[in-house]
XYZ file of N, CA and C in Angstrom:
114
model
N 38.759 120.262 -29.694
C 39.617 121.393 -29.423
C 39.282 122.596 -30.298
N 38.235 122.503 -31.067
C 37.809 123.628 -31.879
C 38.669 123.893 -33.096
N 39.433 122.904 -33.539
C 40.302 123.082 -34.700
C 39.667 122.509 -35.957
N 40.016 123.077 -37.070
C 39.675 122.491 -38.357
C 40.707 121.390 -38.593
N 40.234 120.152 -38.641
C 41.159 119.018 -38.724
C 42.049 119.070 -39.954
N 41.492 119.461 -41.074
C 42.267 119.524 -42.315
C 43.402 120.543 -42.189
N 43.099 121.728 -41.691
C 44.131 122.761 -41.532
C 45.182 122.337 -40.517
N 44.759 121.652 -39.460
C 45.693 121.183 -38.449
C 46.664 120.159 -39.038
N 46.136 119.215 -39.823
C 46.996 118.212 -40.446
C 47.958 118.843 -41.455
N 47.477 119.824 -42.215
C 48.371 120.526 -43.144
C 49.524 121.166 -42.390
N 49.225 121.774 -41.252
C 50.263 122.426 -40.445
C 51.253 121.395 -39.912
N 50.752 120.266 -39.434
C 51.635 119.222 -38.911
C 52.580 118.724 -39.997
N 52.047 118.416 -41.174
C 52.890 117.877 -42.244
C 53.884 118.905 -42.764
N 53.589 120.180 -42.570
C 54.504 121.228 -42.995
C 55.640 121.415 -41.979
N 55.324 121.326 -40.691
C 56.277 121.662 -39.636
C 57.027 120.444 -39.095
N 56.395 119.286 -39.047
C 56.980 118.111 -38.413
C 58.345 117.702 -38.977
N 58.583 117.759 -40.282
C 59.913 117.359 -40.773
C 61.059 118.214 -40.213
N 60.761 119.411 -39.756
C 61.790 120.299 -39.216
C 61.865 120.278 -37.695
N 61.036 119.451 -37.044
C 61.038 119.377 -35.582
C 62.368 118.799 -35.102
N 62.985 119.466 -34.146
C 64.287 119.068 -33.639
C 64.233 118.524 -32.217
N 63.143 118.770 -31.516
C 63.085 118.362 -30.111
C 61.681 117.886 -29.761
N 61.572 117.323 -28.595
C 60.271 116.895 -28.107
C 59.339 118.092 -27.960
N 59.859 119.220 -27.557
C 59.044 120.432 -27.410
C 58.473 120.871 -28.757
N 59.249 120.736 -29.817
C 58.756 121.078 -31.157
C 57.591 120.174 -31.541
N 57.706 118.898 -31.217
C 56.652 117.938 -31.550
C 55.424 118.181 -30.677
N 55.626 118.430 -29.391
C 54.500 118.686 -28.499
C 53.747 119.949 -28.898
N 54.426 120.906 -29.486
C 53.770 122.136 -29.926
C 52.764 121.880 -31.038
N 52.856 120.728 -31.686
C 51.943 120.394 -32.770
C 50.690 119.666 -32.289
N 50.641 119.326 -31.019
C 49.456 118.657 -30.490
C 48.252 119.601 -30.573
N 47.056 119.055 -30.764
C 45.891 119.907 -31.009
C 45.629 120.947 -29.922
N 45.890 120.620 -28.668
C 45.602 121.585 -27.607
C 46.640 122.688 -27.530
N 47.729 122.587 -28.277
C 48.724 123.653 -28.339
C 48.632 124.452 -29.619
N 47.889 123.985 -30.596
C 47.840 124.615 -31.917
C 46.686 125.593 -32.087
N 45.913 125.811 -31.081
C 44.725 126.646 -31.237
C 45.066 128.043 -31.769
N 46.214 128.596 -31.369
C 46.607 129.928 -31.836
C 47.120 129.909 -33.267
N 47.647 128.762 -33.697
C 48.247 128.665 -35.011
C 47.195 128.331 -36.074
N 46.350 127.379 -35.773
C 45.323 126.903 -36.716
C 43.981 127.068 -36.051
N 43.087 127.765 -36.706
C 41.786 127.942 -36.083
C 40.711 127.869 -36.986
């Protein structure tokens, strides 16, 4: 998916504890994170 795996994992561990819904969790999937982590 063209992501830096380390940066993607850092983002997941930062955001996941605050996820409130399935949509929040799905937003962390690699194919949705391209705009956030690149």
